[in-house]
PDB file of C-alpha atoms in Angstrom:
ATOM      1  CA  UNK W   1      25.152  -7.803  -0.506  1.00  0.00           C
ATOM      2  CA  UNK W   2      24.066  -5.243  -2.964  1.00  0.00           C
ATOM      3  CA  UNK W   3      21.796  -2.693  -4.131  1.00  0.00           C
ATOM      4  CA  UNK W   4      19.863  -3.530  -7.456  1.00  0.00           C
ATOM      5  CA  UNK W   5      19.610   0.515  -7.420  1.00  0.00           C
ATOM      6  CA  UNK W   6      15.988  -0.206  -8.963  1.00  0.00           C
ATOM      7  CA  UNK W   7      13.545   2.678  -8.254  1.00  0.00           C
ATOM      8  CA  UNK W   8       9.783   2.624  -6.651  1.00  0.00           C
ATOM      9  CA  UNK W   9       7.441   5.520  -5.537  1.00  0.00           C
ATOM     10  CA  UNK W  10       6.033   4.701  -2.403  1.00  0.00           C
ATOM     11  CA  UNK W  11       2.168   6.834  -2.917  1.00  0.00           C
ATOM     12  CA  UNK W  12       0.441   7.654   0.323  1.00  0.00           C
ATOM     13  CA  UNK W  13      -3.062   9.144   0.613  1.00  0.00           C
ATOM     14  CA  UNK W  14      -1.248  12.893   0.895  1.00  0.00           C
ATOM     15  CA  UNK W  15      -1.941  13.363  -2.959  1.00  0.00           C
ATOM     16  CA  UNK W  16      -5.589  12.736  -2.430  1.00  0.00           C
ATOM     17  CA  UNK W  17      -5.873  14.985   0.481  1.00  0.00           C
ATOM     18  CA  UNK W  18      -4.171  17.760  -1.296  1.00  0.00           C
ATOM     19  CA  UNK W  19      -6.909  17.810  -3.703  1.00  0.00           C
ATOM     20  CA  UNK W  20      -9.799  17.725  -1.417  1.00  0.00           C
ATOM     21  CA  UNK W  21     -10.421  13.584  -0.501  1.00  0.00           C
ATOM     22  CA  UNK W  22     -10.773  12.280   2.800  1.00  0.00           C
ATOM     23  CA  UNK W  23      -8.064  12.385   5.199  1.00  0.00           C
ATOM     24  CA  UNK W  24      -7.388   8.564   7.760  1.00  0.00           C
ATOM     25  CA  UNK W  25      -9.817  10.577  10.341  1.00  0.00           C
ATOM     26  CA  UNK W  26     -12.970  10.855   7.392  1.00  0.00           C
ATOM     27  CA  UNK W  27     -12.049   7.516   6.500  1.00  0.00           C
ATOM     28  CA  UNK W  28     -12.789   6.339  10.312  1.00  0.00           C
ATOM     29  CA  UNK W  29     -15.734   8.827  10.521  1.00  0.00           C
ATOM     30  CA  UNK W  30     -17.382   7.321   7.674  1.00  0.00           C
ATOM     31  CA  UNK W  31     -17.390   3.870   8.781  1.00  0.00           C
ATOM     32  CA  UNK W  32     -18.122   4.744  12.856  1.00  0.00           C
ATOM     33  CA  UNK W  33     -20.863   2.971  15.184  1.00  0.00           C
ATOM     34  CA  UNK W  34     -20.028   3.674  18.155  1.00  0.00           C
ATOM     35  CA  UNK W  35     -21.326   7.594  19.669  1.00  0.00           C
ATOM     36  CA  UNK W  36     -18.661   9.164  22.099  1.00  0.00           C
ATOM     37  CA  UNK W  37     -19.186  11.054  24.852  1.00  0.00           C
ATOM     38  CA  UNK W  38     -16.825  14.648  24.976  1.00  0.00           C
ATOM     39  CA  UNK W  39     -14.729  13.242  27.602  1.00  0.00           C
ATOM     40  CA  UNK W  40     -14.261   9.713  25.364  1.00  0.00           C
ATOM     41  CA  UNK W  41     -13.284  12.280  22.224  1.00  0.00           C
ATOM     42  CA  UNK W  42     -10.317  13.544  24.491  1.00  0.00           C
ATOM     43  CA  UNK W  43      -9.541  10.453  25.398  1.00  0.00           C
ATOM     44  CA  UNK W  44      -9.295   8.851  21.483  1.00  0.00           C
ATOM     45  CA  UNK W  45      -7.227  11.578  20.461  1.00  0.00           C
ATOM     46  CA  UNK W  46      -4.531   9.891  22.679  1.00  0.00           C
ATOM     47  CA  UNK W  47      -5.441   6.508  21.106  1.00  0.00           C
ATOM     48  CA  UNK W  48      -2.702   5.194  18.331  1.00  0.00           C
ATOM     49  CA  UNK W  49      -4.144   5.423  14.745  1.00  0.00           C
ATOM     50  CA  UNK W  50      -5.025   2.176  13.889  1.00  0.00           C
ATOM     51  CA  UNK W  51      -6.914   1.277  17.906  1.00  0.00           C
ATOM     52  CA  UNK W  52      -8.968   4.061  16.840  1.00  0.00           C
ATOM     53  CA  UNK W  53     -11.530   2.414  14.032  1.00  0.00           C
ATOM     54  CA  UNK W  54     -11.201  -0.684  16.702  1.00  0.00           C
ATOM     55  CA  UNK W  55     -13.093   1.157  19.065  1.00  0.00           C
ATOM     56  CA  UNK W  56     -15.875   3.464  16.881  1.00  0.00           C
ATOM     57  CA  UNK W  57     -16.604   0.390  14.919  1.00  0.00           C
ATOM     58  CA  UNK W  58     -16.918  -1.595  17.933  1.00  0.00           C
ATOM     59  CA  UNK W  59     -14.932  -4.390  16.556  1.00  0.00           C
ATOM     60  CA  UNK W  60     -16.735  -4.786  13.491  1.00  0.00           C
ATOM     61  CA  UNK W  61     -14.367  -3.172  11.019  1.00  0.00           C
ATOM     62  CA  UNK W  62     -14.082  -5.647   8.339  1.00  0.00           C
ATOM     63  CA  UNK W  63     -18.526  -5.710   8.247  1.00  0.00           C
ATOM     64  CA  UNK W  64     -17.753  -1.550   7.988  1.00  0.00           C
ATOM     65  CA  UNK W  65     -15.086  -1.924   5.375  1.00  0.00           C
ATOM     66  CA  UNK W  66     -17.687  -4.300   2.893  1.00  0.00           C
ATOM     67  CA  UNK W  67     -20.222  -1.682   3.278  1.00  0.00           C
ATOM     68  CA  UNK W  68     -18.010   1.157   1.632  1.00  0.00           C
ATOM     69  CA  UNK W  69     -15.872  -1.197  -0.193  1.00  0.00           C
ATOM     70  CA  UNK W  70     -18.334   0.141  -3.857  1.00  0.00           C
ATOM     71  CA  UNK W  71     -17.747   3.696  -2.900  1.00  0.00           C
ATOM     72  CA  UNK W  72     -14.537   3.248  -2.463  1.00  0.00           C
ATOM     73  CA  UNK W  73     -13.758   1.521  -5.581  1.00  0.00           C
ATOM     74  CA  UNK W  74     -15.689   3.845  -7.621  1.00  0.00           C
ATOM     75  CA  UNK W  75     -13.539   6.795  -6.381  1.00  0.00           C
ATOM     76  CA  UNK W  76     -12.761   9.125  -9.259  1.00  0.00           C
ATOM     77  CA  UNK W  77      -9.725  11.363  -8.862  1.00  0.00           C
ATOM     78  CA  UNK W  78      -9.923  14.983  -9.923  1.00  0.00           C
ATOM     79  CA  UNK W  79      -8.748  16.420 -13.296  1.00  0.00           C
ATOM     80  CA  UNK W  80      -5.885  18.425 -11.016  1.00  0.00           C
ATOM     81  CA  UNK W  81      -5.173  14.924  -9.463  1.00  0.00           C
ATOM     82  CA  UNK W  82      -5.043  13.065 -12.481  1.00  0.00           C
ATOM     83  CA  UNK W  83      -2.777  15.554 -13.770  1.00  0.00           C
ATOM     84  CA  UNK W  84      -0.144  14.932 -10.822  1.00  0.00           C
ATOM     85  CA  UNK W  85      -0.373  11.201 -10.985  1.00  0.00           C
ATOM     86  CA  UNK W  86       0.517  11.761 -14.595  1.00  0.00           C
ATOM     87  CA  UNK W  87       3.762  13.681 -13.790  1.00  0.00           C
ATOM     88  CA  UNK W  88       4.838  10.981 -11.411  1.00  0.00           C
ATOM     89  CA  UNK W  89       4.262   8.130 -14.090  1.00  0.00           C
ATOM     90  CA  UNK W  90       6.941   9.928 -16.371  1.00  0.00           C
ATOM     91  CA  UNK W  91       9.969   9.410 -13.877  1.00  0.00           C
ATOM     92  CA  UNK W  92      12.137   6.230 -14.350  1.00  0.00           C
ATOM     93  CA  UNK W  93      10.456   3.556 -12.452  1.00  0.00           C
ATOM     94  CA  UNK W  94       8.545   0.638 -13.146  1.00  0.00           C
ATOM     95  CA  UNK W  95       6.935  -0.166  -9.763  1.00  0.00           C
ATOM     96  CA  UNK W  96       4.740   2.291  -7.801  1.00  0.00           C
ATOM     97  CA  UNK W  97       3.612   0.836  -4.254  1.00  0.00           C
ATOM     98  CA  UNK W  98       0.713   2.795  -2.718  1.00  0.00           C
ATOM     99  CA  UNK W  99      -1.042   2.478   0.803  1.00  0.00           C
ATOM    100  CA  UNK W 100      -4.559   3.317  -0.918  1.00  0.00           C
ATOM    101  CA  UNK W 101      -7.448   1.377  -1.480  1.00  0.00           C
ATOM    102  CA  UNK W 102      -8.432   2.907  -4.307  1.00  0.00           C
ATOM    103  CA  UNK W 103      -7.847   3.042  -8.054  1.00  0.00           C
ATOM    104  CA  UNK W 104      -6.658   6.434  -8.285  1.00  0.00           C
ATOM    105  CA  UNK W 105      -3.349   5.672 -10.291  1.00  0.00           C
ATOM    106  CA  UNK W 106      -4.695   3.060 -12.643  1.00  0.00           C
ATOM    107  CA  UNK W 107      -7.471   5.798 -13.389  1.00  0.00           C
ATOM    108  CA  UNK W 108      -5.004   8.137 -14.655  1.00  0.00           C
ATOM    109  CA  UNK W 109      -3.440   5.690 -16.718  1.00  0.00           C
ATOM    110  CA  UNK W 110      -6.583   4.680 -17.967  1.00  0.00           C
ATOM    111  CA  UNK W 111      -9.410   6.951 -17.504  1.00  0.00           C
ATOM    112  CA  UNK W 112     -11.882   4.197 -18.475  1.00  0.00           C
ATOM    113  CA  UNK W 113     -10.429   1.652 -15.505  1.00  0.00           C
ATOM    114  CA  UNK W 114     -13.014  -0.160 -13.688  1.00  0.00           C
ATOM    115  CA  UNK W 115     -12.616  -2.150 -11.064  1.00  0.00           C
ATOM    116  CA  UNK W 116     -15.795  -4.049  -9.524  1.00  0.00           C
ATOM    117  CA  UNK W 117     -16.090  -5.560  -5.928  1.00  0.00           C
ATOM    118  CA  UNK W 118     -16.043  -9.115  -5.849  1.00  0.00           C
ATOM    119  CA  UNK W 119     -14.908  -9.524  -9.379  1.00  0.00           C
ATOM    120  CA  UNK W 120     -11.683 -10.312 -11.366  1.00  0.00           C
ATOM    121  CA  UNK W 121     -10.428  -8.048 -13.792  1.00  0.00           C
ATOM    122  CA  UNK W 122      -7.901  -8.371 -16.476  1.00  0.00           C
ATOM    123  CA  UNK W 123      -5.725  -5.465 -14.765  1.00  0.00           C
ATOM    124  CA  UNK W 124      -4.747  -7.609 -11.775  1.00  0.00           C
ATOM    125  CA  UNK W 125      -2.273  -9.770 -12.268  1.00  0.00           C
ATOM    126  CA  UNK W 126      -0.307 -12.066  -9.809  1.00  0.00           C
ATOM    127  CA  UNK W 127       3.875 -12.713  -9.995  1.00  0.00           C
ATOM    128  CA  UNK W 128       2.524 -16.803  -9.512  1.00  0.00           C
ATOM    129  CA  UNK W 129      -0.271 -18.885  -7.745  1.00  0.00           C
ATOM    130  CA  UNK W 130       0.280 -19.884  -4.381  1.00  0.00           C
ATOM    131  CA  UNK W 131      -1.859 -22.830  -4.208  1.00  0.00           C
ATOM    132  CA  UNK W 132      -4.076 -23.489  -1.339  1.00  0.00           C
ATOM    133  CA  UNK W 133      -2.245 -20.117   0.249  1.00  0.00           C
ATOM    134  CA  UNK W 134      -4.676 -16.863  -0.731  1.00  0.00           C
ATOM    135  CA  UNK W 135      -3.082 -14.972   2.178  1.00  0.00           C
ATOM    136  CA  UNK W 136       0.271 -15.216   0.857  1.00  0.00           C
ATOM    137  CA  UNK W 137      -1.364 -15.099  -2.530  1.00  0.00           C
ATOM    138  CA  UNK W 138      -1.318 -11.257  -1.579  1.00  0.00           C
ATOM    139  CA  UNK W 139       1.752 -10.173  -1.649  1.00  0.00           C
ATOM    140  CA  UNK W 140       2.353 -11.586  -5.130  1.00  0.00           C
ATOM    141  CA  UNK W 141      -0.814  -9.404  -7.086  1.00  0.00           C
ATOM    142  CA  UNK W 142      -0.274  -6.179  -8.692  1.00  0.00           C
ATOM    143  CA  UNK W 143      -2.607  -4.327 -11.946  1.00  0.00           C
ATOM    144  CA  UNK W 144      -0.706  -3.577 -14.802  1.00  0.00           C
ATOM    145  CA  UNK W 145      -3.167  -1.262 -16.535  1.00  0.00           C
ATOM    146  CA  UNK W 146      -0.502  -0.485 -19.448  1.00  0.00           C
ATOM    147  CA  UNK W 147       2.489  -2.602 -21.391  1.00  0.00           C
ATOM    148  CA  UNK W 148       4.359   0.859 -20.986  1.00  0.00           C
ATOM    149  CA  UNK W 149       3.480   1.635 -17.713  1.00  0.00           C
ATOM    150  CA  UNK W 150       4.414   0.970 -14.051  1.00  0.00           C
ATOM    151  CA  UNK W 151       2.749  -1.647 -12.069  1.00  0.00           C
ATOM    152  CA  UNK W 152       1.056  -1.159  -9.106  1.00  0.00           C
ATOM    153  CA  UNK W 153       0.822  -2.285  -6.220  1.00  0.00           C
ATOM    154  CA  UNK W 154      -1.694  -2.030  -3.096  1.00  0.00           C
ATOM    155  CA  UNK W 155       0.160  -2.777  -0.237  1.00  0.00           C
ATOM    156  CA  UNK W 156      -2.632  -2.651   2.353  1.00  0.00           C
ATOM    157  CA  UNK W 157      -5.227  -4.219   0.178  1.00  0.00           C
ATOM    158  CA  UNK W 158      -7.928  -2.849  -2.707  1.00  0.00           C
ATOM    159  CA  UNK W 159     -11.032  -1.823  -2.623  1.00  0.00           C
ATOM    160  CA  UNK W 160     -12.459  -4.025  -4.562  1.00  0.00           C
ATOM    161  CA  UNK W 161     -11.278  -7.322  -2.223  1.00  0.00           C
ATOM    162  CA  UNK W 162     -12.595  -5.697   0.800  1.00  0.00           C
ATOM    163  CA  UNK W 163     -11.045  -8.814   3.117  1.00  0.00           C
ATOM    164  CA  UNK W 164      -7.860  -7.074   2.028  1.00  0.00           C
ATOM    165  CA  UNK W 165      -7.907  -4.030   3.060  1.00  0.00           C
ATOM    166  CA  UNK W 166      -5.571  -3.462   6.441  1.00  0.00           C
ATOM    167  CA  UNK W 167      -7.184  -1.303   8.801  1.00  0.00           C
ATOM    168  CA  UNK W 168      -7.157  -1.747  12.696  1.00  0.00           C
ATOM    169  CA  UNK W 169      -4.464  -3.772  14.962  1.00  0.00           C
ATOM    170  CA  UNK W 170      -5.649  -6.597  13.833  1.00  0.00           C
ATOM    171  CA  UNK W 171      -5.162  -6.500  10.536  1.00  0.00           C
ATOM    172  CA  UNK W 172      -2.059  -4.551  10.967  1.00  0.00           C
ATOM    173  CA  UNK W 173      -0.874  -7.567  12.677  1.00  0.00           C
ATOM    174  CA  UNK W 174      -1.933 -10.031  10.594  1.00  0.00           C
ATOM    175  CA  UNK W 175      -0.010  -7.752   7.396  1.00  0.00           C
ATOM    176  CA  UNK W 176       2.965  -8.273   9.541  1.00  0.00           C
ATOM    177  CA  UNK W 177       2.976 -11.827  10.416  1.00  0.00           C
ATOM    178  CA  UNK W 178       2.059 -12.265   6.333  1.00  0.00           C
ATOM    179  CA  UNK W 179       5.379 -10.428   5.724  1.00  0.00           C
ATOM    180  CA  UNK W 180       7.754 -11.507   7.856  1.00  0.00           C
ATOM    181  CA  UNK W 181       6.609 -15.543   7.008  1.00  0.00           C
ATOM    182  CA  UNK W 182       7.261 -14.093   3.365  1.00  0.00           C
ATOM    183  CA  UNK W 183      10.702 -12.488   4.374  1.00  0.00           C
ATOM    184  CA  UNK W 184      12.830 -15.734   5.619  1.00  0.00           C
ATOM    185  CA  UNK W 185      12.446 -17.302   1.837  1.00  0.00           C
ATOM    186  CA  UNK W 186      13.313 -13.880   0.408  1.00  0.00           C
ATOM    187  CA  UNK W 187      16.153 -13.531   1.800  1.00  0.00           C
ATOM    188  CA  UNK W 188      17.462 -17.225   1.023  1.00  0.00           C
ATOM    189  CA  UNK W 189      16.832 -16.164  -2.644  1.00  0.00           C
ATOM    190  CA  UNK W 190      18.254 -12.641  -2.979  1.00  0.00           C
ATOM    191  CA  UNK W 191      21.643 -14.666  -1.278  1.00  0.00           C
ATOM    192  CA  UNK W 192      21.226 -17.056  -4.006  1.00  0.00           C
ATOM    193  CA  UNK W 193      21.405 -14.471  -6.696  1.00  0.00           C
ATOM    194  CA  UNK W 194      24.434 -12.710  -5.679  1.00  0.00           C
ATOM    195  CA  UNK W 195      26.318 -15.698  -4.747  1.00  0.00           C
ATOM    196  CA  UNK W 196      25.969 -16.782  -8.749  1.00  0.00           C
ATOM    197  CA  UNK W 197      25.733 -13.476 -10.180  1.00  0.00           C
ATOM    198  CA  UNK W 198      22.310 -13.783 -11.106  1.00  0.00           C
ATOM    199  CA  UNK W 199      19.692 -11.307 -11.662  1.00  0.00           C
ATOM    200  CA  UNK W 200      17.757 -10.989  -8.987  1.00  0.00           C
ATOM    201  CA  UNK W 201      13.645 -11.993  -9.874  1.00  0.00           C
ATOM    202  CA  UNK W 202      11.354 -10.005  -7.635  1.00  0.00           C
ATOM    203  CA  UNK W 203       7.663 -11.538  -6.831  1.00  0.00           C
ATOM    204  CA  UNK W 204       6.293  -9.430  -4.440  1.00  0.00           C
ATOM    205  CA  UNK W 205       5.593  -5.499  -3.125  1.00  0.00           C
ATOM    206  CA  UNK W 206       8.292  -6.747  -0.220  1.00  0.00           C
ATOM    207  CA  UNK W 207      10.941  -7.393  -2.844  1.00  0.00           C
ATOM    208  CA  UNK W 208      10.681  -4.286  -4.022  1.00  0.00           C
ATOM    209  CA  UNK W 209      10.456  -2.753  -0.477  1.00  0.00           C
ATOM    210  CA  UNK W 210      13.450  -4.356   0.590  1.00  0.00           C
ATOM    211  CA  UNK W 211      16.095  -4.192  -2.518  1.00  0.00           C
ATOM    212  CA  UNK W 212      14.648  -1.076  -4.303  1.00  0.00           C
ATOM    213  CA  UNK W 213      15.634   2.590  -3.351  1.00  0.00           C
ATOM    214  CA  UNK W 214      12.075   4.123  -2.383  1.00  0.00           C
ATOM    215  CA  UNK W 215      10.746   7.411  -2.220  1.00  0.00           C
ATOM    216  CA  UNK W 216       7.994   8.072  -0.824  1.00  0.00           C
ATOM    217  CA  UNK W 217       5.750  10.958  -1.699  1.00  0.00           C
ATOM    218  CA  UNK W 218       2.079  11.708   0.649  1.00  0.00           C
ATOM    219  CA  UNK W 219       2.501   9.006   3.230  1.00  0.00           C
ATOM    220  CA  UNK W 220       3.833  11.036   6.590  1.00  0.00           C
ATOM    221  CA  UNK W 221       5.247   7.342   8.082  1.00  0.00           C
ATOM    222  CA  UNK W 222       3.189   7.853  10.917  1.00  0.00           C
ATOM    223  CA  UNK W 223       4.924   5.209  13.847  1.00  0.00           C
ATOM    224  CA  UNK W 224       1.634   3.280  13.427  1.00  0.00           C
ATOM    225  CA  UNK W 225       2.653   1.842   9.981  1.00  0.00           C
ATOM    226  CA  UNK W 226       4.419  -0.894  11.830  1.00  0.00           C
ATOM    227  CA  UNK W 227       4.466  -3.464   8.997  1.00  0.00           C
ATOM    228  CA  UNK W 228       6.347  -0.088   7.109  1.00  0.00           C
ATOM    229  CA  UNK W 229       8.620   0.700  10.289  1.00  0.00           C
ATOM    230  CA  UNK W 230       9.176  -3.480  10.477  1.00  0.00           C
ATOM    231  CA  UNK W 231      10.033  -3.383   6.313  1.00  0.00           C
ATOM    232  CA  UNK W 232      12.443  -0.365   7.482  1.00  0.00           C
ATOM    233  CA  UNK W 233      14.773  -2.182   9.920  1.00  0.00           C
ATOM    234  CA  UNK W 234      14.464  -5.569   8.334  1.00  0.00           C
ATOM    235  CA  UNK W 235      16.370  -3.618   4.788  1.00  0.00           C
ATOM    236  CA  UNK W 236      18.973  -1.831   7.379  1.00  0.00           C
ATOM    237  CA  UNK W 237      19.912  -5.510   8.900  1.00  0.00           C
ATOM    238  CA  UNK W 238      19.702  -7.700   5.796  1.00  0.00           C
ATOM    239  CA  UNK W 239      20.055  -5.849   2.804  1.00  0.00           C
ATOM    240  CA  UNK W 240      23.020  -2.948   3.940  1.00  0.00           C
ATOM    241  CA  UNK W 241      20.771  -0.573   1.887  1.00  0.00           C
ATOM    242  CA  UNK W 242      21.353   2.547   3.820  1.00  0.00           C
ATOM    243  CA  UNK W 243      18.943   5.031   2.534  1.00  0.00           C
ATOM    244  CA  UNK W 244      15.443   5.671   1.761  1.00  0.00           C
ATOM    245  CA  UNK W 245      13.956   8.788   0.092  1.00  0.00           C
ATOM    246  CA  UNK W 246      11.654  10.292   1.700  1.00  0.00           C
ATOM    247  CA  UNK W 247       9.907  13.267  -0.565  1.00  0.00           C
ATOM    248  CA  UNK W 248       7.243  15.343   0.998  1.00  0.00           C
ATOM    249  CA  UNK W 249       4.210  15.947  -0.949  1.00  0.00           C
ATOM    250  CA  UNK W 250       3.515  20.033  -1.605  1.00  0.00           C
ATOM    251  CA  UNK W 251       0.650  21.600  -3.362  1.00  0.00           C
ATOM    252  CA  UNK W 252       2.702  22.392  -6.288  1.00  0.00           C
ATOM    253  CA  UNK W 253       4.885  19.473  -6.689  1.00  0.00           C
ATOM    254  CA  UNK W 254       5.245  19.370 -10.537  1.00  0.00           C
ATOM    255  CA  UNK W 255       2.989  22.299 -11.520  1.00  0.00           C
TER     256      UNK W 255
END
């Protein structure tokens, strides 16, 4: 086995809490239902992560995620934020992966990026068309906002496809499954490639997970990523990749 020694930035929602955004707990706040006694507060903060927007949505998190889904599409980063993104788009990759929902990245490409719920948009682009499959379907889309550019891609769903977005156990689950279905047939065709000396073709976010060395800047890996901590073990057993980088996200990283 071997390491294509490709490189991806991993983007977590760190960068837009350093300049002011909504942290995971504002996220949940914003789309809570369910009033909590002091004694049930205490009792939450013991909860894991993604229980928690189970429970003060009473169930109904995908109905909570449709009603933000505009707001959070619309998101406009700030100048400072922009400026960031910017430095991280100069270093030598071609893939950025990012937990978020929303557009940030493609907005600092592209200042004029739009991106409408419940519509296409020339941007998004998919590796090939699964037909008949849209959950598989994906793990194969990505924007490419610029020839000269990296492409993205949203690992846990966009803003604009609100039935995307992973949020809650369920979900989380359901990411999972998705991924390690995808994983099996992977595998069979990375073998392929280095047992005839072939380039390897990637076609999804996993791909790049997997064979790619990743740094990750504003994403903590909290244990409750478990499609992330899954991804993690699956590259140690199959792919004898040994490291990832893990870069921690300070208020004057490239300033």
């Amino acid at each position: 086995m071997y390491n294509t020694n490709d490189k991806v930035i991993l983007v977590g929602n760190g960068i837009n809490r350093t300049y002011g955004v909504s942290s995971w707990d504002g996220l949940i706040a914003r789309i809570q239902t369910k009033e909590l006694t002091e004694d049930e507060k205490e009792v939450l903060k013991n909860v894991p992560y993604p229980l928690q927007p189970v429970i003060l949505t009473e169930d109904n998190i995908d109905k909570k995620m449709k009603d933000i889904a505009e707001e959070l599409s619309s998101f406009k980063p700030s100048e400072e934020e922009i400026k960031l993104i910017q430095n991280l788009l100069t270093l030598p990759v071609e893939t950025i992966l990012t937990t978020d929902y929303t557009y940030e990245i493609e907005k600092s490409i592209l200042p004029e990026f739009e991106c409408k719920v419940g519509r296409s948009s020339k941007f998004r682009k998919k590796t090939y068309k699964l037909a008949g499959k849209y959950e598989m379907n994906r793990l194969h889309t990505y924007f490419q906002v610029a020839d000269d550019k990296p492409t993205i891609w949203h690992i846990h769903g966009e803003a604009a496809k609100p039935d995307t977005m992973v949020l809650g156990h369920y979900y989380y689950g359901k990411n999972l499954a998705k991924i390690q279905q995808y994983v099996s047939n992977l595998i069979s065709r990375y073998k392929s490639a280095v047992s005839k000396g072939q380039t390897f073709n990637y076609q999804s976010w996993v791909d790049y997970f997997l064979l790619c060395d990743v740094y990750i800047v504003g994403l903590g890996m909290d244990m409750s990523e478990m499609d992330l901590w899954w991804l993690v073990n699956c590259k140690k057993r199959h792919f004898m990749i040994k490291l990832i980088y893990v870069v921690y996200l300070v208020s004057n990283l490239y300033k």
